mmCIF file of C-alpha atoms in Angstrom:
data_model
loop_
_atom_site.group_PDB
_atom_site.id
_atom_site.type_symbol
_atom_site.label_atom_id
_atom_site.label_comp_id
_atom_site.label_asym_id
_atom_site.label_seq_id
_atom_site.Cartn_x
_atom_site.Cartn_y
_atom_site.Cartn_z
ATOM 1 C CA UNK A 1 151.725 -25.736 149.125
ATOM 2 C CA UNK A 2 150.067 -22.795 148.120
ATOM 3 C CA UNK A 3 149.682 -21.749 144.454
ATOM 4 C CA UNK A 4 147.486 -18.601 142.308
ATOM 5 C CA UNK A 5 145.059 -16.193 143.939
ATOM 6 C CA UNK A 6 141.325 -15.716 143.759
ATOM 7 C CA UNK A 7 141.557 -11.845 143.680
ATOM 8 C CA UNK A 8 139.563 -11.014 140.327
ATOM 9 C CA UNK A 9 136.808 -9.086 139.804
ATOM 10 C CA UNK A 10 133.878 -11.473 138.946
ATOM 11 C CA UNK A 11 133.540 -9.408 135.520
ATOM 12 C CA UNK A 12 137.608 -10.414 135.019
ATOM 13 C CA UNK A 13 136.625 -13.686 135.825
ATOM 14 C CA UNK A 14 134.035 -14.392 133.734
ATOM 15 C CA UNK A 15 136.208 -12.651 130.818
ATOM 16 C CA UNK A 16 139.029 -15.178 131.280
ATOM 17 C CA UNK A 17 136.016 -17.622 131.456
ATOM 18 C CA UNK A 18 135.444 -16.733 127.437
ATOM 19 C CA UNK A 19 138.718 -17.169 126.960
ATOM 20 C CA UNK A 20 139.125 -20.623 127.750
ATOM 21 C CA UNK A 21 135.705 -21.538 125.983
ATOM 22 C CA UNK A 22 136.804 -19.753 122.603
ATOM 23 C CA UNK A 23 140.729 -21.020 123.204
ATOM 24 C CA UNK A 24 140.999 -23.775 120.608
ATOM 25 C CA UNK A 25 139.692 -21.154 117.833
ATOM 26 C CA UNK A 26 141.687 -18.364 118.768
ATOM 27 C CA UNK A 27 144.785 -20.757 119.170
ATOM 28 C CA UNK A 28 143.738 -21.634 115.058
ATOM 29 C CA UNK A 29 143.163 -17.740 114.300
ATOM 30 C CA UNK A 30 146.352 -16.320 115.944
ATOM 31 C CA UNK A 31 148.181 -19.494 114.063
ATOM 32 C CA UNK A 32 147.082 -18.389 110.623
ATOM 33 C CA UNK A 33 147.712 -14.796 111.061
ATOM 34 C CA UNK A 34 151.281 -16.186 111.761
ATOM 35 C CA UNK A 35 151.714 -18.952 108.804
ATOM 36 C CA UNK A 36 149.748 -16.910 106.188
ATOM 37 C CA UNK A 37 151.797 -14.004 106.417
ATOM 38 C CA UNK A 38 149.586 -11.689 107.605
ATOM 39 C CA UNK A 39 151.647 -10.874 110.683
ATOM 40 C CA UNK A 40 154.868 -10.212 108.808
ATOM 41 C CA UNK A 41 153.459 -7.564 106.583
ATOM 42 C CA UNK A 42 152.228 -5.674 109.336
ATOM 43 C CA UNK A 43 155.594 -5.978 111.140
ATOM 44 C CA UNK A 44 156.953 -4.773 107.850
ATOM 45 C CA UNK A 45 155.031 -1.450 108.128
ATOM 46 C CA UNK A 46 155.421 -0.758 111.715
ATOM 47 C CA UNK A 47 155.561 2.924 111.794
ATOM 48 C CA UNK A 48 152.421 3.937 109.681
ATOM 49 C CA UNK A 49 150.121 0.744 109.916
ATOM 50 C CA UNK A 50 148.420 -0.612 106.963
ATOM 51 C CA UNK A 51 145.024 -1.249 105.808
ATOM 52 C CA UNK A 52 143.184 -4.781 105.534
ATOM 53 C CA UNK A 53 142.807 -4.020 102.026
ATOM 54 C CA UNK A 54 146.915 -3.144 101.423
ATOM 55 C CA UNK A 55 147.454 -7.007 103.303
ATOM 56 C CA UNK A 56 145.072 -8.705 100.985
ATOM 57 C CA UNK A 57 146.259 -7.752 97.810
ATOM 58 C CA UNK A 58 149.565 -8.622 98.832
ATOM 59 C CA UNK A 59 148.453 -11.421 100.008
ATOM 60 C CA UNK A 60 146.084 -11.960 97.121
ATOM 61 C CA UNK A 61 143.259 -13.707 99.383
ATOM 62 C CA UNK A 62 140.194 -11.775 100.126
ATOM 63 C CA UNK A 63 139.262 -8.819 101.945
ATOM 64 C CA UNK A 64 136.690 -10.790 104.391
ATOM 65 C CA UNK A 65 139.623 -13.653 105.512
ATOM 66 C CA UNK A 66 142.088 -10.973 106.439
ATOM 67 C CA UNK A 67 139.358 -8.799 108.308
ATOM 68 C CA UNK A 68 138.148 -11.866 110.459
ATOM 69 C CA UNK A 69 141.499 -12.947 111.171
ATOM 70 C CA UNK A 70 142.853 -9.343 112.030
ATOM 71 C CA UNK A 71 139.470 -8.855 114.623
ATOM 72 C CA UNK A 72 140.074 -12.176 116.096
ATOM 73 C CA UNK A 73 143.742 -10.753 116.853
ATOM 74 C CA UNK A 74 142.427 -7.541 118.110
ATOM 75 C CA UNK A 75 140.504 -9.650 121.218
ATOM 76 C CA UNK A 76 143.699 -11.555 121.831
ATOM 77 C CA UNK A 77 145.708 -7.946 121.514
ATOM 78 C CA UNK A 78 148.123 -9.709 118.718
ATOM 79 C CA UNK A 79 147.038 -6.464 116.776
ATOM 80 C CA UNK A 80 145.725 -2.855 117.348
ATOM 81 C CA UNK A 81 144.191 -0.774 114.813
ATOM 82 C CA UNK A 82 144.077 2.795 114.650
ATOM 83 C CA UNK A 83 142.140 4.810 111.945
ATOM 84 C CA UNK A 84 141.574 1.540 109.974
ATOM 85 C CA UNK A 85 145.493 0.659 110.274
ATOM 86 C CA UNK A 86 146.552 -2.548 111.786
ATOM 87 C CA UNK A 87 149.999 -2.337 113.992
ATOM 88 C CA UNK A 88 151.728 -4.921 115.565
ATOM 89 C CA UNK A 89 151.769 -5.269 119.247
ATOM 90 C CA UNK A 90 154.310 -6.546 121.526
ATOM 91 C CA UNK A 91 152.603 -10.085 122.030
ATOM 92 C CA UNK A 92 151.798 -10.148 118.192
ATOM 93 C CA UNK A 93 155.970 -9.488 117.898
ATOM 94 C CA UNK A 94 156.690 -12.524 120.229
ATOM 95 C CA UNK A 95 153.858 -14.889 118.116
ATOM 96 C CA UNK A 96 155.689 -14.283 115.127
ATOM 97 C CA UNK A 97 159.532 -13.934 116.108
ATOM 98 C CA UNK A 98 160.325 -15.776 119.217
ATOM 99 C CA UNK A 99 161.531 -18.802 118.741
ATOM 100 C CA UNK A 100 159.950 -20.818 122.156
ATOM 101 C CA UNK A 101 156.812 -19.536 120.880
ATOM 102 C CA UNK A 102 156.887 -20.696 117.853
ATOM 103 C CA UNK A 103 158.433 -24.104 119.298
ATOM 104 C CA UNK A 104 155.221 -24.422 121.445
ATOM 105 C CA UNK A 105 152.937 -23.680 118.542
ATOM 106 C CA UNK A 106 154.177 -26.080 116.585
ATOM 107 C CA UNK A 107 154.030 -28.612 119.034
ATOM 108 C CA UNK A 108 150.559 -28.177 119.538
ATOM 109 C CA UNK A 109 148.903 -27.962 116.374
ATOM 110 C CA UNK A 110 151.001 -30.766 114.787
ATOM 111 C CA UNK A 111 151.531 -33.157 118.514
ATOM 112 C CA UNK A 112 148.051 -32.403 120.301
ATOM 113 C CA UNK A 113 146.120 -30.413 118.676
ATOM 114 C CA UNK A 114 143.682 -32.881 116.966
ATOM 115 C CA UNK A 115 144.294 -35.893 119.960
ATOM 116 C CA UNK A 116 143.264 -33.914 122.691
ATOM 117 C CA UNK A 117 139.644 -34.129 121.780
ATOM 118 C CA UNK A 118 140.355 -37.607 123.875
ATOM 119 C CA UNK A 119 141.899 -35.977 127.339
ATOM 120 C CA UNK A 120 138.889 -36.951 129.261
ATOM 121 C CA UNK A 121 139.073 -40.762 127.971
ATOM 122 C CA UNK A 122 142.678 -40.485 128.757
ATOM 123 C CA UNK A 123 142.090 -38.840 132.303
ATOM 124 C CA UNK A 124 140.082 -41.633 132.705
ATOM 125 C CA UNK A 125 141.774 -44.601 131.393
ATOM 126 C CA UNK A 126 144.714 -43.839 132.323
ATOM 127 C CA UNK A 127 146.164 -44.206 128.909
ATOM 128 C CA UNK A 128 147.140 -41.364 126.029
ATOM 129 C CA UNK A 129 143.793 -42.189 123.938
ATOM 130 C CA UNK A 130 144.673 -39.367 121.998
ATOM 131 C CA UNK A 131 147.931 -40.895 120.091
ATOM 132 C CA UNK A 132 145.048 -42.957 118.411
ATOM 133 C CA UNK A 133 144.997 -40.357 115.797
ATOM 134 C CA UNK A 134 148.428 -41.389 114.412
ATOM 135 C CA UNK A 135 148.467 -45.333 115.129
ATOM 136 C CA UNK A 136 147.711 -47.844 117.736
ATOM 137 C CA UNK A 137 151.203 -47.403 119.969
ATOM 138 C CA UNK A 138 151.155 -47.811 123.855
ATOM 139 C CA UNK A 139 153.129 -44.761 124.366
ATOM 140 C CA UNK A 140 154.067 -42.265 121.896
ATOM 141 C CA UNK A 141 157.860 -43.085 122.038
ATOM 142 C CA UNK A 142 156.826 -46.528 120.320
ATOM 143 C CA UNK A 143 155.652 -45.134 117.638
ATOM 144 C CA UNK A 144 157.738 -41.489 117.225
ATOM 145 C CA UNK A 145 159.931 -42.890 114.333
ATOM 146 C CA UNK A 146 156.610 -43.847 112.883
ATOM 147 C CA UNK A 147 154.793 -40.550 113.130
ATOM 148 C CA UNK A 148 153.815 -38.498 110.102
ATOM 149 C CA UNK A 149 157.086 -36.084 109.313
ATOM 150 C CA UNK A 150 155.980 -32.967 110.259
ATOM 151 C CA UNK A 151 154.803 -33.777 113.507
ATOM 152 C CA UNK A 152 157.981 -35.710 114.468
ATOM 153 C CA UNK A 153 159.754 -32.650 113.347
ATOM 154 C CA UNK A 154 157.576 -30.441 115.773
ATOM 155 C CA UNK A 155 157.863 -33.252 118.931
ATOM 156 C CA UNK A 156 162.150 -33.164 118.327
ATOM 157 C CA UNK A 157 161.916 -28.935 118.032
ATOM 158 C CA UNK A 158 159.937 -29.179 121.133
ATOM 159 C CA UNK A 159 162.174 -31.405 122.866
ATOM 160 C CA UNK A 160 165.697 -30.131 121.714
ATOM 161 C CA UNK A 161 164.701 -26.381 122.125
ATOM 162 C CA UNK A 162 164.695 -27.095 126.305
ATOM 163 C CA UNK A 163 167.324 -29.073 126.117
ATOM 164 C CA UNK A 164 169.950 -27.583 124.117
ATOM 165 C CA UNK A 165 170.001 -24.577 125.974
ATOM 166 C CA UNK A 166 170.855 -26.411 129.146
ATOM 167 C CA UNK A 167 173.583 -29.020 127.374
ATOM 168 C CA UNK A 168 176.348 -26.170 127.380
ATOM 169 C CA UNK A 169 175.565 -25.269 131.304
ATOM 170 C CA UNK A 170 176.136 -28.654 132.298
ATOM 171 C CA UNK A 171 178.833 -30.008 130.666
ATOM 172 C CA UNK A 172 181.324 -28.458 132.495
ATOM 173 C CA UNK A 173 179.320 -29.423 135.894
ATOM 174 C CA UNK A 174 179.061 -33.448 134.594
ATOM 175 C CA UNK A 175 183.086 -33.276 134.098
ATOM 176 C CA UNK A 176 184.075 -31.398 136.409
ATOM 177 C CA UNK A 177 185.913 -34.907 137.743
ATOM 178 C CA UNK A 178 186.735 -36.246 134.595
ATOM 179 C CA UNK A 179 184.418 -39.450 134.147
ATOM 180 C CA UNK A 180 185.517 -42.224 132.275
ATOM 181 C CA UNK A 181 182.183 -44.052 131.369
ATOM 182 C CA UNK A 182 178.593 -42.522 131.248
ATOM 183 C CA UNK A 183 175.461 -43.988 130.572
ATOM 184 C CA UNK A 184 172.901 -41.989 128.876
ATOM 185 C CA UNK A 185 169.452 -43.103 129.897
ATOM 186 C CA UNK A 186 166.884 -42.160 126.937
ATOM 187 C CA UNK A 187 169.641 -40.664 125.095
ATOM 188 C CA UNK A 188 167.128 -40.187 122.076
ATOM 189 C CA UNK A 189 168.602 -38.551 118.826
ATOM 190 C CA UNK A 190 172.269 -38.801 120.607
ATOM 191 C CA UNK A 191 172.563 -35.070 120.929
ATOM 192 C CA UNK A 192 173.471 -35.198 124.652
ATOM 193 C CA UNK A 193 176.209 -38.393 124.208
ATOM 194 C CA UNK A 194 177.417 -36.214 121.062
ATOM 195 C CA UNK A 195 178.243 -33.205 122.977
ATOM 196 C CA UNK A 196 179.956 -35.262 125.268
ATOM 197 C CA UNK A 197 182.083 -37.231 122.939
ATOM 198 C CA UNK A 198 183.174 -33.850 121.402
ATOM 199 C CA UNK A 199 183.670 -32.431 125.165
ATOM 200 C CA UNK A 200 185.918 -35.241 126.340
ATOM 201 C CA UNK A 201 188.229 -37.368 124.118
ATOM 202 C CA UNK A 202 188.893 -39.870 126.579
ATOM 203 C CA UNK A 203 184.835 -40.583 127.681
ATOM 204 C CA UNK A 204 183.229 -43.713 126.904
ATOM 205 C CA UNK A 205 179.592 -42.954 126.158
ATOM 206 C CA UNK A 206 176.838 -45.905 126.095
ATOM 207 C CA UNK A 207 173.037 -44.695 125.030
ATOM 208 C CA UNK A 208 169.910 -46.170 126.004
ATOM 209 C CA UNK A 209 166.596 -46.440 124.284
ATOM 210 C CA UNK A 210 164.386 -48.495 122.092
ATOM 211 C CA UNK A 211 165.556 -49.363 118.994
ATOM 212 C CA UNK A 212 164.063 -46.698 116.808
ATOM 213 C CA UNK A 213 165.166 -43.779 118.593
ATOM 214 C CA UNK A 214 168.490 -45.759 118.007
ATOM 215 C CA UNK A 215 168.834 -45.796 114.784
ATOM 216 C CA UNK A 216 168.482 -42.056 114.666
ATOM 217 C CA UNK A 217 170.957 -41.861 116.828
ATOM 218 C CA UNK A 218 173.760 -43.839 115.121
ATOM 219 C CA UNK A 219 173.250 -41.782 111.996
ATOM 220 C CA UNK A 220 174.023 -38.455 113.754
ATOM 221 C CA UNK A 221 176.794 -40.314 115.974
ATOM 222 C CA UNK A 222 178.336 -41.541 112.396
ATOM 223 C CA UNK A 223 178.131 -38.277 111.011
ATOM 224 C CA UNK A 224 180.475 -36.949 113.983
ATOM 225 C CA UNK A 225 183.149 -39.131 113.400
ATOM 226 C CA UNK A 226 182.257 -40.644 117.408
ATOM 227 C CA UNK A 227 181.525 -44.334 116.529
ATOM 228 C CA UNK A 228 184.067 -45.329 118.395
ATOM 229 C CA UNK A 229 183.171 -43.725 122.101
ATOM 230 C CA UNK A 230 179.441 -43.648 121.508
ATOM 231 C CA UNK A 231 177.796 -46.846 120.973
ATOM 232 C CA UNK A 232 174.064 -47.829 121.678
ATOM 233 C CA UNK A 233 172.323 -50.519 123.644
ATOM 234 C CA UNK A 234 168.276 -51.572 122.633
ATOM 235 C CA UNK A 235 166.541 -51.646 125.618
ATOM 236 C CA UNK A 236 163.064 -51.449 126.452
ATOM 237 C CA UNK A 237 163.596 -49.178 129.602
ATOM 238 C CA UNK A 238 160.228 -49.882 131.115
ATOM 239 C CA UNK A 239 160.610 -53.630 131.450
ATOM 240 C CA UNK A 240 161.937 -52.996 134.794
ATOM 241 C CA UNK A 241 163.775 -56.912 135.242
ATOM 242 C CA UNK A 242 166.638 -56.168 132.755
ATOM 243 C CA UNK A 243 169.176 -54.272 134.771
ATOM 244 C CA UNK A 244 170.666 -51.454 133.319
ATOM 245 C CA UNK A 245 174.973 -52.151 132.050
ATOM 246 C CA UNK A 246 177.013 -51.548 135.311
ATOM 247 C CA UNK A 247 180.730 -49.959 136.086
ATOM 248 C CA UNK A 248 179.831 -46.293 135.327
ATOM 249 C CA UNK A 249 181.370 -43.360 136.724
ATOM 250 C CA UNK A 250 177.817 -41.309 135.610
ATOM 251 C CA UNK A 251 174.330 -41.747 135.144
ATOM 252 C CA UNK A 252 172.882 -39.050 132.918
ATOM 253 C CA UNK A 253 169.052 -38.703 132.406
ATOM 254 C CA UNK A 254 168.161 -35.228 130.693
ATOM 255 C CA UNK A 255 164.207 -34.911 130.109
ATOM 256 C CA UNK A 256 163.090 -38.487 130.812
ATOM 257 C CA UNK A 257 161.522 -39.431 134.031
ATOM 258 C CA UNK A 258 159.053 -36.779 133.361
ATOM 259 C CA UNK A 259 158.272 -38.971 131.005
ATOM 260 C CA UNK A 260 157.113 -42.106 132.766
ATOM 261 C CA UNK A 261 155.078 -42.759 136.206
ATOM 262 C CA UNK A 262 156.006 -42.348 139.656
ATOM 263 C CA UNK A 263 155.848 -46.020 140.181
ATOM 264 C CA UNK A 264 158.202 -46.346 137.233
ATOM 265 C CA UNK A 265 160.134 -43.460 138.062
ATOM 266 C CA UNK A 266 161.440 -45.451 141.054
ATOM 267 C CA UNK A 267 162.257 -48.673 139.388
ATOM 268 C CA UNK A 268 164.637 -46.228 136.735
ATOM 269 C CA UNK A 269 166.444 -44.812 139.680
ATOM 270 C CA UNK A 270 166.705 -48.295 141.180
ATOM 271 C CA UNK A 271 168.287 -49.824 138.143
ATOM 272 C CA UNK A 272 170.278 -46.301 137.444
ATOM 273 C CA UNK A 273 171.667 -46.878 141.445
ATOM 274 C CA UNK A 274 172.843 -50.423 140.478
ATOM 275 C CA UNK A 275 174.477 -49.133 136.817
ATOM 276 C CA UNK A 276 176.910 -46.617 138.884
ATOM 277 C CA UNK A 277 180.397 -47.420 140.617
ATOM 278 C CA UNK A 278 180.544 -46.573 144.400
ATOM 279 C CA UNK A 279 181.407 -43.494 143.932
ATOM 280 C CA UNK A 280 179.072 -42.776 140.801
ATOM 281 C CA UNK A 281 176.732 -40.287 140.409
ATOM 282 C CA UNK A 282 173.480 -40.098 138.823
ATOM 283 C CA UNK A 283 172.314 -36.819 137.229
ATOM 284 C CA UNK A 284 169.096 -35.792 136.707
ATOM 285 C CA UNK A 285 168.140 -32.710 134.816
ATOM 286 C CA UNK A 286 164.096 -31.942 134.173
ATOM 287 C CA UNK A 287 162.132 -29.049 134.868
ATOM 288 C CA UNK A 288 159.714 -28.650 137.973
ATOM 289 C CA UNK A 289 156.944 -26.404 137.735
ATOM 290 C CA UNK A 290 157.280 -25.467 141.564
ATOM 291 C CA UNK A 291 160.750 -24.193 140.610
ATOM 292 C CA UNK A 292 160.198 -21.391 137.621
ATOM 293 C CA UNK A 293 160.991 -17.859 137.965
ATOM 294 C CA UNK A 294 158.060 -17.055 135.721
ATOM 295 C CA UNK A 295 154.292 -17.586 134.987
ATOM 296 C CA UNK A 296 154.771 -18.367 131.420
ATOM 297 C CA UNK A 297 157.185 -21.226 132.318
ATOM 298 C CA UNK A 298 154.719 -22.826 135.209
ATOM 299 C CA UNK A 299 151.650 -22.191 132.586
ATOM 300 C CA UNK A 300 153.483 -23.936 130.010
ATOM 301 C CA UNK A 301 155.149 -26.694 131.768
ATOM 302 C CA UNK A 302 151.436 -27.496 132.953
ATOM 303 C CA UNK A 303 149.612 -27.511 129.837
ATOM 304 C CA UNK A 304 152.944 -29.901 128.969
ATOM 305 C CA UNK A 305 151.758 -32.179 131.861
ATOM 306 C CA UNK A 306 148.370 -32.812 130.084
ATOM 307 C CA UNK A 307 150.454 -33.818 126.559
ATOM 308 C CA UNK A 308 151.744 -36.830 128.397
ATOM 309 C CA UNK A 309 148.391 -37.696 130.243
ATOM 310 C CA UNK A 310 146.784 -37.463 126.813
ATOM 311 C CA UNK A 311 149.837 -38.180 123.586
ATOM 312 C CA UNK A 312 152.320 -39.638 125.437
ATOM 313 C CA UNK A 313 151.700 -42.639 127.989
ATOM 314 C CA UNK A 314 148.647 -41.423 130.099
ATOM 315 C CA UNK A 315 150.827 -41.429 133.493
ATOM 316 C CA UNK A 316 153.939 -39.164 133.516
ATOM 317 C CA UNK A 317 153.421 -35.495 134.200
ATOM 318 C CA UNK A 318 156.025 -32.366 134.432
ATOM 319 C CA UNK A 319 156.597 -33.233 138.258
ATOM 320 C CA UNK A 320 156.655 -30.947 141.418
ATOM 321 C CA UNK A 321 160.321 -31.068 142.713
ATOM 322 C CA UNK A 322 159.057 -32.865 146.444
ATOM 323 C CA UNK A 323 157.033 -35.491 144.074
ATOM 324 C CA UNK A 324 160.931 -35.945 142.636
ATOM 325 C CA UNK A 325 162.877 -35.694 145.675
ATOM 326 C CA UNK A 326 160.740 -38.274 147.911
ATOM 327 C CA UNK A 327 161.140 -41.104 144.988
ATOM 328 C CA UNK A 328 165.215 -40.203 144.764
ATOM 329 C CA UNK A 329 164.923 -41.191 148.625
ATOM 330 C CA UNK A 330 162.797 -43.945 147.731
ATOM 331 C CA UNK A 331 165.492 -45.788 145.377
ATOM 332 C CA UNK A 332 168.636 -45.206 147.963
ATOM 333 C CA UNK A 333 170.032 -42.260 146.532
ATOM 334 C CA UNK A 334 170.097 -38.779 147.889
ATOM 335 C CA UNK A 335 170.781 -35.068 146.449
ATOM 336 C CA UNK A 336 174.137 -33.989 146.799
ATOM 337 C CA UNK A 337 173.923 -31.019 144.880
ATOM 338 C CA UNK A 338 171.128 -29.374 143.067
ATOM 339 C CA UNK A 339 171.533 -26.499 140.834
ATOM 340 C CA UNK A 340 168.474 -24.489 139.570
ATOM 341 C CA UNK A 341 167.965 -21.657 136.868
ATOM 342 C CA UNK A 342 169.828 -24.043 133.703
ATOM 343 C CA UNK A 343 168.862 -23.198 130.476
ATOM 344 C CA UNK A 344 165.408 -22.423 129.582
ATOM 345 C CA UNK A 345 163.465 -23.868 133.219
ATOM 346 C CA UNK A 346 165.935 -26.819 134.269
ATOM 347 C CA UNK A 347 167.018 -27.648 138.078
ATOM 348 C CA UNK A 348 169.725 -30.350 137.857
ATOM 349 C CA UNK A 349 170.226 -32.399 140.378
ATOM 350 C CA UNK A 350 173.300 -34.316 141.468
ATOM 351 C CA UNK A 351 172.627 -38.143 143.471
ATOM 352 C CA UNK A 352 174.817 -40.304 145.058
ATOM 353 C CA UNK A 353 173.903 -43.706 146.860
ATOM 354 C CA UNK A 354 172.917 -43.485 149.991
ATOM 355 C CA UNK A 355 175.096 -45.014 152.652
#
């Protein structure tokens, strides 16, 4: 596997070099031009600029905060200035209007931003040190009902932003044979079973996850009149001797084995084998970084890879697709169809038992 280039100039090099050593405070900067509203007034006066002096009286804060701010964003080309007057540029456009961007953002200030002081503890534990800043949890999805509310409203942005732009690709895929009874594997928040309910009349949905996510779950279930298809099980899905319910037509798992170990990962597909009738199919839809179309996505789904090492469990990762396909072989199942390019960065793929 080969992966980047070493074709830089050593003066590009060591530029890049300065950007990683200043990132954390530019990351800050570039986030307050953003929430103070710095960024919008400039938008707002796109075709003739405006002056640091015009943005702080709006703004009423003082001359010297906005001028910092606005040079910091001139290194990281959020702004440009000519003649004194600050414009926006395209990246400084995408900071304060796309919504992925903003998604991420979020994510990391509120998630990581302050844990991540503890990656190399983590790296070298082997555990997510860095979730000590909001309680003493194993894993973060002990503890996620828990969390402080802002930054369990930035980890469920974050997670439903990938995911529902892949739900309404692969719904028509998942029942394309009319299931009767799926089993949603870390169904979270229900959003996933939900869709399906509304999808299918006649399905039978049955969630799995730990209590709290649960509870969230049968709230939003109640409030779409599905209480009657879409029930819940408790299950602590990494205490690998309780077998998962059995007689399913479908196995869904949407953005969860990324979330646990390769050595775990195995023992889920095991159990997920055993849950499906003979003819049954388990689905698996996560995103790969060896399968993106585009820098930004491998960039981000590796700096991702380093929020589970450090917030989330210390073991999981955002998985090359061979690491994936050799522990599908591994629990008796193999790829029947595979189907890249969903949503945002997703590759689902379809598995069937193995004869």
């Amino acid at each position: 596997m080969n992966f980047g280039n070493d074709n830089k100039t050593a003066l590009q090099a060591k530029f890049d070099a300065q950007k990683i050593a200043f990132g954390p405070i530019m990351f800050q900067a570039a986030r307050s031009l953003q929430k103070m509203g710095i960024l919008e007034i400039i938008k707002k006066q796109r075709n003739k600029g405006i002056l640091i002096s015009e943005i702080a009286k709006q703004l009423n804060i003082p001359v010297y905060g906005v001028k910092v701010l606005l040079e910091a964003g001139l290194s990281m080309e959020i702004v440009r200035v000519e003649e004194n007057r600050y414009f926006l540029t395209k990246t400084g456009f995408f900071l304060l209007s796309d919504p992925l961007t903003q998604v991420n953002m979020n994510f990391v200030h509120d998630v990581n931003y302050e844990g991540f002081f503890d990656l190399d503890k983590s790296i070298e534990n082997g555990k997510p040190e860095g979730l000590k800043v909001f309680g003493e949890w194993d894993t973060v999805y002990e503890g996620l009902s828990q969390l402080p509310e802002q930054v369990q409203k930035s980890w469920f942005e974050f997670d439903h932003y990938y995911s529902d732009t892949a739900f309404p690709e692969v719904l028509p895929i998942v029942f394309a044979n009319k299931p009767k009874k799926l089993l949603d594997v870390g169904g979270n928040t229900g959003k996933w079973s939900i869709q399906c309910g509304k999808y299918d009349e006649d399905v039978q949905v049955t969630i799995l996850d730990l209590p709290g996510q649960l509870e969230k779950a049968y709230v939003n279930i109640e409030a779409n009149n599905l209480s009657d298809r879409v029930t819940g099980i408790p299950l602590n899905l990494l205490d690998h001797s309780v077998p998962f319910p059995t007689g399913y037509d479908i196995v869904w798992m949407s953005q969860f084995l990324d979330c646990f170990s390769q050595e775990d990962i195995l023992e889920l597909l095991k159990r997920a084998k055993n849950a499906i009738v003979e003819d049954g199919s388990v689905y698996i839809l996560e995103t790969y970084w060896d399968k993106q179309k585009y820098e930004a996505s491998t960039y981000s789904l590796h700096a991702t890879s380093l929020y589970f090492t450090c917030l989330a469990n210390g073991c999981s990762q955002m998985y090359h697709s061979e690491d994936m396909l050799a522990i599908i072989d591994n629990a008796g199942l193999y790829v029947a169809e595979e189907i890249h390019d969903i949503g945002v960065s997703h590759t689902l793929y379809k598995c069937k038992i193995k004869a």
